[in-house]
Amino acid sequence: MTDLLKTRLSRRRVLQAAAIGAVGIDPALRAAVWAQGSDKPEKEEVKIGFIPLTDCASVVMASVLGIDKKYGVKIVPSKEASWAGVRDKLVNGELDMAHVLYGLVYGVHLGVSGPKKDMAVLMTLNNNGQAITLSKKLSDKGAVDAASLAKLIASEKREYTFAQTFPTGTHAMWLYYWLASAGIDPFKDVKNITVPPPQMVANMRVGNMDGYCVGEPWGQRAIMDGIGITAITTQDIWKDHPEKVLGTTAEFTKKYPNTARAVTAAILEAGKWIDTGLQNKNKMAETIADKSYVNTSVDAINQRILGRYTNGLGKSWDDPNHMKFYNGGAVNFPYLSDGMWFLTQHKRWGLLKEHPDYLKVATEINRIDIYKQAAAATQTPVPKETMRTSKLFDGSVWDGKDPKKYAESFKLHA
């Protein structure tokens, strides 16, 4: 902030601006208001956990580009080894926030994926950009999609092993949904195991699993290394699906509401920066490929981030529904229906024994109030409704209106 701006920002103007809220305030003035006035972040250094995945990019870039400083905070990205580790560190306060699986946050809140603690989702970090990979061994036998996999499992009897990244997480739910669409029971017909994302490729290389679902770049990496093929992308299961979120504890948002808003605004702006164009995406890929972050080659990241896909079987295509971090603001709103969908799948697969109060749980966790403040600060459009309607690849429509009926509608369930 310039000395001139500091001088011009009298105490009265700061308080006036804070009182009328963020809408319509000049961004430079607004940043100064938040850094100096009653909305000043209570905690200025914020430790945010992340797993080495392409979709940690907006958290990392908010720090690397210094966008965080504009909102009066310093983001300290902390590289973590597993989602279970992220969960534990969030719960015990070693991490302030995390780039985290949507379903993990919901699982912790309900006490079905470890210790029970009230949690909060501040924003959705990205849509799309995960994939289900099958081993070359399977594809050589003709298993290249769900139907042909089901045929192979039926004809060649043995134990088939599939990996996801966390029991209540997004990858587990995409994997189970996809297997079940072809009549494969993910708990009875195959064995499913939990493996941290960065270890997927190495485990497939030594034959520990037949397939896995994970975020990029670990789908593309398997193809580059010649050990796997992409059977389906998650955006082909559900276009513009919710994926990672910015998660924290309810306790943190209560104690540090201004900090929660400031960090959300900084990461929103970083997502907007990434999605602005080719140059920014390439710079992002170069940054996060570093060993401090994802620790892979730039070309494992920068192709699929631009929608340039190959499946390892000779097919190439340009996918308009590749991973997005902002997309005009459409990505980031924490829709209640998005959180509720994961609960329906947790119930479907027996992770939840009874139907929860779906809407109540989502309303407790998804902090739309904080998000709206951050959206106003970054001039991000906000939808009128807190629910959205989505059609999945099997033709089912999810709109959040009758979650119990939806959860019970699946032929294959636990």
Short mmCIF file of C-alpha atoms in Angstrom, two decimals:
data_model
loop_
_atom_site.label_atom_id
_atom_site.label_comp_id
_atom_site.label_asym_id
_atom_site.label_seq_id
_atom_site.Cartn_x
_atom_site.Cartn_y
_atom_site.Cartn_z
CA MET A 1 0.00 0.00 0.00
CA THR A 2 1.37 3.45 -0.89
CA ASP A 3 2.04 6.16 1.71
CA LEU A 4 -0.40 8.38 -0.20
CA LEU A 5 -3.19 5.84 0.16
CA LYS A 6 -2.39 5.37 3.86
CA THR A 7 -2.54 9.13 4.37
CA ARG A 8 -5.83 9.47 2.52
CA LEU A 9 -7.39 6.64 4.48
CA SER A 10 -8.54 8.55 7.51
CA ARG A 11 -9.91 6.58 10.44
CA ARG A 12 -13.38 7.87 9.57
CA ARG A 13 -13.19 6.64 5.97
CA VAL A 14 -11.97 3.25 7.13
CA LEU A 15 -14.90 2.87 9.51
CA GLN A 16 -17.41 4.17 6.96
CA ALA A 17 -16.14 1.73 4.38
CA ALA A 18 -16.19 -1.15 6.84
CA ALA A 19 -19.72 -0.26 7.87
CA ILE A 20 -21.17 -0.29 4.36
CA GLY A 21 -19.46 -3.57 3.53
CA ALA A 22 -17.32 -4.58 0.63
CA VAL A 23 -19.77 -4.08 -2.24
CA GLY A 24 -19.01 -1.09 -4.37
CA ILE A 25 -15.82 -0.10 -2.59
CA ASP A 26 -12.72 0.55 -4.64
CA PRO A 27 -10.55 -2.61 -4.31
CA ALA A 28 -7.45 -0.72 -3.12
CA LEU A 29 -9.50 1.10 -0.51
CA ARG A 30 -11.20 -2.15 0.52
CA ALA A 31 -7.86 -3.94 1.02
CA ALA A 32 -6.67 -1.06 3.15
CA VAL A 33 -9.90 -1.15 5.16
CA TRP A 34 -9.44 -4.82 5.91
CA ALA A 35 -5.79 -4.47 6.76
CA GLN A 36 -6.32 -1.54 9.14
CA GLY A 37 -9.91 -1.26 10.36
CA SER A 38 -12.32 -3.39 12.34
CA ASP A 39 -12.17 -6.12 9.69
CA LYS A 40 -8.43 -6.64 10.11
CA PRO A 41 -7.52 -10.36 10.02
CA GLU A 42 -7.18 -11.58 13.60
CA LYS A 43 -4.47 -14.10 12.63
CA GLU A 44 -2.11 -12.80 10.00
CA GLU A 45 -0.10 -15.95 9.27
CA VAL A 46 -2.19 -18.90 8.15
CA LYS A 47 -0.79 -22.41 7.67
CA ILE A 48 -2.64 -24.24 4.90
CA GLY A 49 -2.05 -27.92 4.30
CA PHE A 50 -2.03 -29.33 0.78
CA ILE A 51 -1.46 -32.67 -0.92
CA PRO A 52 0.78 -32.80 -4.05
CA LEU A 53 -1.95 -32.50 -6.68
CA THR A 54 -2.59 -30.04 -9.50
CA ASP A 55 -5.68 -28.76 -7.70
CA CYS A 56 -3.63 -27.32 -4.83
CA ALA A 57 -2.62 -24.59 -7.31
CA SER A 58 -4.84 -21.70 -6.18
CA VAL A 59 -3.63 -22.07 -2.57
CA VAL A 60 0.01 -22.15 -3.69
CA MET A 61 -0.34 -19.30 -6.20
CA ALA A 62 -2.11 -17.04 -3.67
CA SER A 63 1.08 -17.33 -1.64
CA VAL A 64 3.68 -17.31 -4.46
CA LEU A 65 2.13 -14.29 -6.23
CA GLY A 66 1.68 -12.36 -2.97
CA ILE A 67 -2.09 -12.03 -3.45
CA ASP A 68 -2.49 -12.95 0.23
CA LYS A 69 -0.70 -9.76 1.33
CA LYS A 70 -3.32 -7.67 -0.43
CA TYR A 71 -5.87 -9.06 2.02
CA GLY A 72 -3.70 -8.64 5.10
CA VAL A 73 -2.65 -12.28 5.56
CA LYS A 74 0.35 -14.46 4.85
CA ILE A 75 -0.47 -17.95 3.54
CA VAL A 76 2.11 -20.58 4.47
CA PRO A 77 1.51 -23.68 2.29
CA SER A 78 2.39 -26.91 4.12
CA LYS A 79 3.03 -30.05 2.04
CA GLU A 80 1.37 -33.09 3.62
CA ALA A 81 1.87 -36.80 2.99
CA SER A 82 -1.69 -38.16 3.13
CA TRP A 83 -5.32 -37.14 3.53
CA ALA A 84 -5.43 -38.89 6.90
CA GLY A 85 -2.52 -36.68 7.96
CA VAL A 86 -4.36 -33.57 6.74
CA ARG A 87 -7.43 -34.65 8.71
CA ASP A 88 -5.47 -35.18 11.93
CA LYS A 89 -3.59 -31.89 11.66
CA LEU A 90 -6.79 -29.94 10.94
CA VAL A 91 -8.55 -31.52 13.90
CA ASN A 92 -5.70 -30.91 16.35
CA GLY A 93 -4.96 -27.38 15.12
CA GLU A 94 -1.51 -27.99 13.59
CA LEU A 95 -3.01 -26.71 10.33
CA ASP A 96 -5.27 -23.66 10.21
CA MET A 97 -6.89 -24.69 6.93
CA ALA A 98 -6.34 -27.18 4.12
CA HIS A 99 -6.78 -27.92 0.44
CA VAL A 100 -8.92 -30.94 1.20
CA LEU A 101 -11.37 -33.52 -0.13
CA TYR A 102 -15.00 -32.38 0.09
CA GLY A 103 -16.15 -35.70 1.55
CA LEU A 104 -13.34 -35.76 4.13
CA VAL A 105 -14.66 -32.57 5.74
CA TYR A 106 -18.19 -34.01 5.86
CA GLY A 107 -16.91 -37.32 7.22
CA VAL A 108 -15.05 -35.62 10.09
CA HIS A 109 -18.07 -33.43 10.92
CA LEU A 110 -20.23 -36.56 11.29
CA GLY A 111 -17.50 -38.67 12.93
CA VAL A 112 -17.43 -41.35 10.21
CA SER A 113 -13.85 -40.85 9.04
CA GLY A 114 -11.89 -40.47 12.23
CA PRO A 115 -12.34 -38.12 15.18
CA LYS A 116 -15.58 -36.13 15.18
CA LYS A 117 -15.19 -32.36 15.04
CA ASP A 118 -17.38 -29.54 13.76
CA MET A 119 -15.98 -28.47 10.40
CA ALA A 120 -16.36 -25.71 7.82
CA VAL A 121 -16.11 -25.47 4.03
CA LEU A 122 -15.18 -21.92 2.98
CA MET A 123 -15.15 -22.38 -0.81
CA THR A 124 -14.84 -24.94 -3.59
CA LEU A 125 -11.29 -24.81 -4.95
CA ASN A 126 -11.86 -26.56 -8.29
CA ASN A 127 -14.22 -28.45 -10.55
CA ASN A 128 -13.28 -31.49 -12.66
CA GLY A 129 -9.79 -32.83 -13.37
CA GLN A 130 -9.60 -36.26 -11.72
CA ALA A 131 -9.48 -39.60 -13.53
CA ILE A 132 -9.88 -43.34 -13.13
CA THR A 133 -6.78 -45.20 -14.31
CA LEU A 134 -6.66 -48.90 -15.22
CA SER A 135 -3.38 -50.81 -15.37
CA LYS A 136 -1.83 -51.75 -18.71
CA LYS A 137 -2.23 -55.37 -17.63
CA LEU A 138 -6.02 -54.88 -17.59
CA SER A 139 -6.18 -52.85 -20.80
CA ASP A 140 -4.11 -55.50 -22.61
CA LYS A 141 -6.90 -57.95 -21.70
CA GLY A 142 -9.54 -55.61 -23.12
CA ALA A 143 -10.65 -53.82 -19.92
CA VAL A 144 -10.66 -50.20 -21.02
CA ASP A 145 -13.95 -48.94 -19.54
CA ALA A 146 -16.47 -49.99 -16.87
CA ALA A 147 -18.42 -52.45 -19.08
CA SER A 148 -15.33 -54.27 -20.37
CA LEU A 149 -13.88 -54.32 -16.86
CA ALA A 150 -17.04 -55.99 -15.55
CA LYS A 151 -16.78 -58.59 -18.31
CA LEU A 152 -13.14 -59.36 -17.42
CA ILE A 153 -13.89 -59.62 -13.69
CA ALA A 154 -16.71 -62.06 -14.45
CA SER A 155 -14.62 -64.23 -16.78
CA GLU A 156 -11.21 -64.20 -15.05
CA LYS A 157 -11.73 -64.93 -11.37
CA ARG A 158 -9.11 -63.46 -9.05
CA GLU A 159 -8.86 -60.67 -6.51
CA TYR A 160 -8.99 -57.29 -8.24
CA THR A 161 -7.70 -54.34 -6.24
CA PHE A 162 -8.70 -50.71 -6.70
CA ALA A 163 -7.31 -47.71 -4.83
CA GLN A 164 -8.92 -44.49 -3.69
CA THR A 165 -7.38 -41.78 -1.56
CA PHE A 166 -9.60 -41.56 1.54
CA PRO A 167 -12.66 -43.59 2.63
CA THR A 168 -15.20 -40.71 2.57
CA GLY A 169 -13.35 -38.63 -0.04
CA THR A 170 -14.22 -37.57 -3.55
CA HIS A 171 -12.04 -40.18 -5.30
CA ALA A 172 -13.64 -43.03 -3.38
CA MET A 173 -17.10 -41.79 -4.37
CA TRP A 174 -16.20 -41.34 -8.08
CA LEU A 175 -14.61 -44.79 -8.15
CA TYR A 176 -17.53 -46.54 -6.42
CA TYR A 177 -20.10 -44.71 -8.55
CA TRP A 178 -18.29 -45.70 -11.76
CA LEU A 179 -17.78 -49.35 -10.77
CA ALA A 180 -21.41 -49.66 -9.66
CA SER A 181 -22.64 -48.22 -12.98
CA ALA A 182 -21.38 -51.43 -14.60
CA GLY A 183 -22.78 -53.68 -11.87
CA ILE A 184 -19.46 -54.07 -10.02
CA ASP A 185 -19.95 -53.93 -6.25
CA PRO A 186 -16.95 -51.92 -4.96
CA PHE A 187 -16.97 -53.80 -1.66
CA LYS A 188 -17.91 -57.35 -2.69
CA ASP A 189 -16.65 -57.87 -6.24
CA VAL A 190 -13.30 -56.11 -5.83
CA LYS A 191 -10.99 -55.15 -3.00
CA ASN A 192 -10.59 -51.44 -2.39
CA ILE A 193 -7.65 -49.88 -0.58
CA THR A 194 -6.56 -46.39 0.47
CA VAL A 195 -3.34 -44.99 -1.01
CA PRO A 196 -2.05 -41.37 -0.76
CA PRO A 197 -2.19 -39.60 -4.17
CA PRO A 198 1.58 -39.23 -4.80
CA GLN A 199 2.07 -42.97 -4.18
CA MET A 200 -0.50 -44.19 -6.74
CA VAL A 201 1.82 -44.44 -9.73
CA ALA A 202 4.59 -46.25 -7.83
CA ASN A 203 2.09 -48.74 -6.39
CA MET A 204 0.60 -49.48 -9.81
CA ARG A 205 4.09 -49.89 -11.26
CA VAL A 206 4.85 -52.74 -8.84
CA GLY A 207 1.45 -54.37 -9.34
CA ASN A 208 -0.22 -53.48 -6.03
CA MET A 209 -3.45 -52.41 -7.72
CA ASP A 210 -5.42 -52.90 -10.92
CA GLY A 211 -6.84 -49.41 -11.00
CA TYR A 212 -7.17 -46.19 -9.05
CA CYS A 213 -9.00 -42.90 -8.89
CA VAL A 214 -6.96 -39.81 -8.07
CA GLY A 215 -6.45 -36.18 -9.01
CA GLU A 216 -4.01 -34.96 -11.62
CA PRO A 217 -1.17 -35.14 -12.40
CA TRP A 218 -1.20 -38.79 -11.28
CA GLY A 219 -3.55 -39.93 -14.07
CA GLN A 220 -1.40 -38.35 -16.78
CA ARG A 221 1.79 -39.57 -15.07
CA ALA A 222 0.68 -43.22 -15.39
CA ILE A 223 0.21 -42.74 -19.13
CA MET A 224 3.56 -40.97 -19.54
CA ASP A 225 5.24 -43.81 -17.65
CA GLY A 226 3.47 -46.43 -19.78
CA ILE A 227 1.88 -48.26 -16.86
CA GLY A 228 -1.79 -47.26 -17.12
CA ILE A 229 -4.62 -45.90 -19.24
CA THR A 230 -7.39 -43.39 -18.52
CA ALA A 231 -10.68 -45.31 -18.45
CA ILE A 232 -12.76 -42.20 -17.72
CA THR A 233 -12.29 -38.66 -16.45
CA THR A 234 -14.39 -37.55 -13.51
CA GLN A 235 -15.84 -34.68 -15.56
CA ASP A 236 -17.28 -37.38 -17.82
CA ILE A 237 -18.97 -38.87 -14.74
CA TRP A 238 -20.31 -35.49 -13.59
CA LYS A 239 -19.59 -32.36 -15.60
CA ASP A 240 -18.31 -29.52 -13.38
CA HIS A 241 -18.44 -31.67 -10.27
CA PRO A 242 -17.25 -30.27 -6.93
CA GLU A 243 -13.79 -31.50 -5.98
CA LYS A 244 -11.36 -30.04 -3.44
CA VAL A 245 -12.47 -27.40 -0.97
CA LEU A 246 -10.84 -24.92 1.37
CA GLY A 247 -11.60 -26.61 4.68
CA THR A 248 -11.12 -25.64 8.30
CA THR A 249 -12.73 -26.24 11.67
CA ALA A 250 -15.89 -24.45 12.80
CA GLU A 251 -13.83 -23.33 15.80
CA PHE A 252 -11.36 -21.50 13.53
CA THR A 253 -14.12 -19.59 11.70
CA LYS A 254 -15.64 -18.56 15.03
CA LYS A 255 -12.34 -17.38 16.48
CA TYR A 256 -10.92 -15.81 13.29
CA PRO A 257 -13.83 -14.79 11.01
CA ASN A 258 -11.93 -11.94 9.34
CA THR A 259 -8.98 -14.24 8.64
CA ALA A 260 -11.29 -16.85 7.11
CA ARG A 261 -12.77 -14.21 4.82
CA ALA A 262 -9.38 -12.73 3.86
CA VAL A 263 -7.86 -16.11 2.97
CA THR A 264 -10.96 -17.10 0.96
CA ALA A 265 -10.73 -13.81 -0.98
CA ALA A 266 -7.01 -14.29 -1.70
CA ILE A 267 -7.51 -17.85 -2.98
CA LEU A 268 -10.53 -16.78 -5.05
CA GLU A 269 -8.37 -14.14 -6.71
CA ALA A 270 -5.58 -16.68 -7.31
CA GLY A 271 -8.06 -19.06 -8.98
CA LYS A 272 -9.25 -16.20 -11.17
CA TRP A 273 -5.63 -15.46 -12.10
CA ILE A 274 -4.96 -19.11 -13.08
CA ASP A 275 -8.06 -19.33 -15.28
CA THR A 276 -7.31 -16.03 -17.06
CA GLY A 277 -5.32 -17.63 -19.86
CA LEU A 278 -2.65 -19.90 -21.29
CA GLN A 279 0.31 -17.88 -20.00
CA ASN A 280 -0.92 -17.97 -16.40
CA LYS A 281 -1.71 -21.68 -16.57
CA ASN A 282 1.76 -22.43 -17.86
CA LYS A 283 3.33 -20.29 -15.13
CA MET A 284 1.22 -22.12 -12.56
CA ALA A 285 2.29 -25.52 -13.95
CA GLU A 286 5.97 -24.50 -13.79
CA THR A 287 5.53 -23.29 -10.21
CA ILE A 288 3.69 -26.25 -8.72
CA ALA A 289 5.77 -28.88 -10.57
CA ASP A 290 8.63 -27.93 -8.24
CA LYS A 291 9.66 -30.47 -5.59
CA SER A 292 8.33 -28.11 -2.89
CA TYR A 293 4.84 -28.72 -4.22
CA VAL A 294 3.82 -31.55 -6.58
CA ASN A 295 7.33 -32.77 -7.47
CA THR A 296 6.83 -33.92 -11.05
CA SER A 297 7.69 -32.74 -14.56
CA VAL A 298 5.91 -29.67 -15.92
CA ASP A 299 4.56 -31.67 -18.89
CA ALA A 300 2.71 -33.99 -16.49
CA ILE A 301 0.70 -30.96 -15.36
CA ASN A 302 0.42 -28.49 -18.23
CA GLN A 303 -1.35 -30.67 -20.82
CA ARG A 304 -4.46 -31.70 -18.92
CA ILE A 305 -4.75 -28.29 -17.26
CA LEU A 306 -5.32 -26.96 -20.80
CA GLY A 307 -7.76 -29.77 -21.64
CA ARG A 308 -5.32 -31.69 -23.85
CA TYR A 309 -6.01 -35.32 -23.07
CA THR A 310 -4.63 -38.65 -24.25
CA ASN A 311 -5.89 -41.94 -22.83
CA GLY A 312 -2.81 -44.13 -23.29
CA LEU A 313 -4.53 -46.15 -26.02
CA GLY A 314 -3.86 -43.81 -28.92
CA LYS A 315 -6.87 -41.52 -28.44
CA SER A 316 -6.36 -37.77 -28.02
CA TRP A 317 -8.96 -35.08 -27.49
CA ASP A 318 -9.49 -31.52 -26.33
CA ASP A 319 -11.74 -31.49 -23.29
CA PRO A 320 -13.57 -28.19 -22.62
CA ASN A 321 -14.49 -29.50 -19.16
CA HIS A 322 -10.93 -29.73 -17.85
CA MET A 323 -9.93 -28.65 -14.33
CA LYS A 324 -11.11 -25.15 -13.56
CA PHE A 325 -10.30 -22.97 -10.57
CA TYR A 326 -12.65 -20.01 -11.15
CA ASN A 327 -14.53 -20.10 -14.47
CA GLY A 328 -16.12 -16.70 -14.01
CA GLY A 329 -16.84 -17.55 -10.37
CA ALA A 330 -18.96 -20.61 -11.25
CA VAL A 331 -16.46 -22.98 -9.59
CA ASN A 332 -16.19 -21.60 -6.10
CA PHE A 333 -19.62 -21.17 -4.53
CA PRO A 334 -20.09 -23.79 -1.76
CA TYR A 335 -23.46 -25.10 -2.95
CA LEU A 336 -25.37 -26.91 -0.23
CA SER A 337 -26.41 -29.55 -2.77
CA ASP A 338 -22.74 -30.34 -3.54
CA GLY A 339 -22.01 -31.22 0.08
CA MET A 340 -25.29 -33.13 0.38
CA TRP A 341 -24.41 -35.33 -2.62
CA PHE A 342 -21.41 -36.76 -0.78
CA LEU A 343 -23.65 -37.55 2.18
CA THR A 344 -26.03 -39.49 -0.11
CA GLN A 345 -23.11 -41.61 -1.29
CA HIS A 346 -21.81 -42.11 2.25
CA LYS A 347 -25.27 -43.45 3.12
CA ARG A 348 -25.41 -45.53 -0.06
CA TRP A 349 -22.18 -47.36 0.79
CA GLY A 350 -22.91 -47.84 4.48
CA LEU A 351 -20.44 -45.25 5.77
CA LEU A 352 -23.46 -43.61 7.37
CA LYS A 353 -25.82 -46.10 9.03
CA GLU A 354 -28.83 -43.76 9.13
CA HIS A 355 -29.99 -40.91 6.93
CA PRO A 356 -28.61 -37.65 8.36
CA ASP A 357 -30.52 -34.37 8.21
CA TYR A 358 -28.88 -33.65 4.85
CA LEU A 359 -29.78 -29.98 4.57
CA LYS A 360 -29.00 -29.19 8.21
CA VAL A 361 -25.54 -30.76 7.97
CA ALA A 362 -24.70 -28.93 4.72
CA THR A 363 -25.94 -25.62 6.15
CA GLU A 364 -23.74 -26.09 9.23
CA ILE A 365 -20.61 -26.89 7.22
CA ASN A 366 -20.79 -24.75 4.07
CA ARG A 367 -20.10 -21.19 5.20
CA ILE A 368 -21.96 -19.30 2.50
CA ASP A 369 -21.91 -16.17 4.68
CA ILE A 370 -18.10 -16.00 4.72
CA TYR A 371 -17.92 -16.93 1.04
CA LYS A 372 -20.27 -14.09 0.05
CA GLN A 373 -18.07 -11.55 1.85
CA ALA A 374 -14.98 -12.85 0.03
CA ALA A 375 -16.88 -12.88 -3.28
CA ALA A 376 -17.86 -9.24 -2.79
CA ALA A 377 -14.23 -8.36 -2.07
CA THR A 378 -13.05 -10.00 -5.31
CA GLN A 379 -16.04 -8.95 -7.43
CA THR A 380 -16.96 -12.60 -7.94
CA PRO A 381 -20.56 -13.23 -9.05
CA VAL A 382 -22.68 -15.19 -6.57
CA PRO A 383 -25.56 -17.46 -7.68
CA LYS A 384 -29.08 -16.72 -6.48
CA GLU A 385 -29.71 -20.28 -5.30
CA THR A 386 -27.78 -22.40 -2.78
CA MET A 387 -28.65 -25.61 -4.69
CA ARG A 388 -27.77 -26.58 -8.26
CA THR A 389 -29.02 -29.25 -10.64
CA SER A 390 -26.58 -31.70 -12.22
CA LYS A 391 -27.03 -34.66 -14.53
CA LEU A 392 -24.57 -37.52 -14.05
CA PHE A 393 -23.35 -39.85 -16.79
CA ASP A 394 -25.84 -42.61 -15.91
CA GLY A 395 -28.74 -40.23 -16.54
CA SER A 396 -29.55 -39.62 -12.86
CA VAL A 397 -30.33 -36.04 -11.89
CA TRP A 398 -29.15 -34.57 -8.59
CA ASP A 399 -30.73 -31.35 -7.34
CA GLY A 400 -30.63 -31.74 -3.56
CA LYS A 401 -34.43 -31.59 -3.21
CA ASP A 402 -35.04 -35.11 -1.90
CA PRO A 403 -31.69 -36.52 -0.75
CA LYS A 404 -33.19 -39.49 1.11
CA LYS A 405 -35.08 -40.66 -1.99
CA TYR A 406 -31.98 -40.12 -4.14
CA ALA A 407 -29.75 -42.08 -1.75
CA GLU A 408 -32.21 -44.98 -1.81
CA SER A 409 -32.68 -44.92 -5.60
CA PHE A 410 -29.53 -46.88 -6.46
CA LYS A 411 -29.88 -50.54 -7.37
CA LEU A 412 -26.39 -51.28 -6.11
CA HIS A 413 -25.67 -50.21 -2.53
CA ALA A 414 -24.19 -51.54 0.71
#
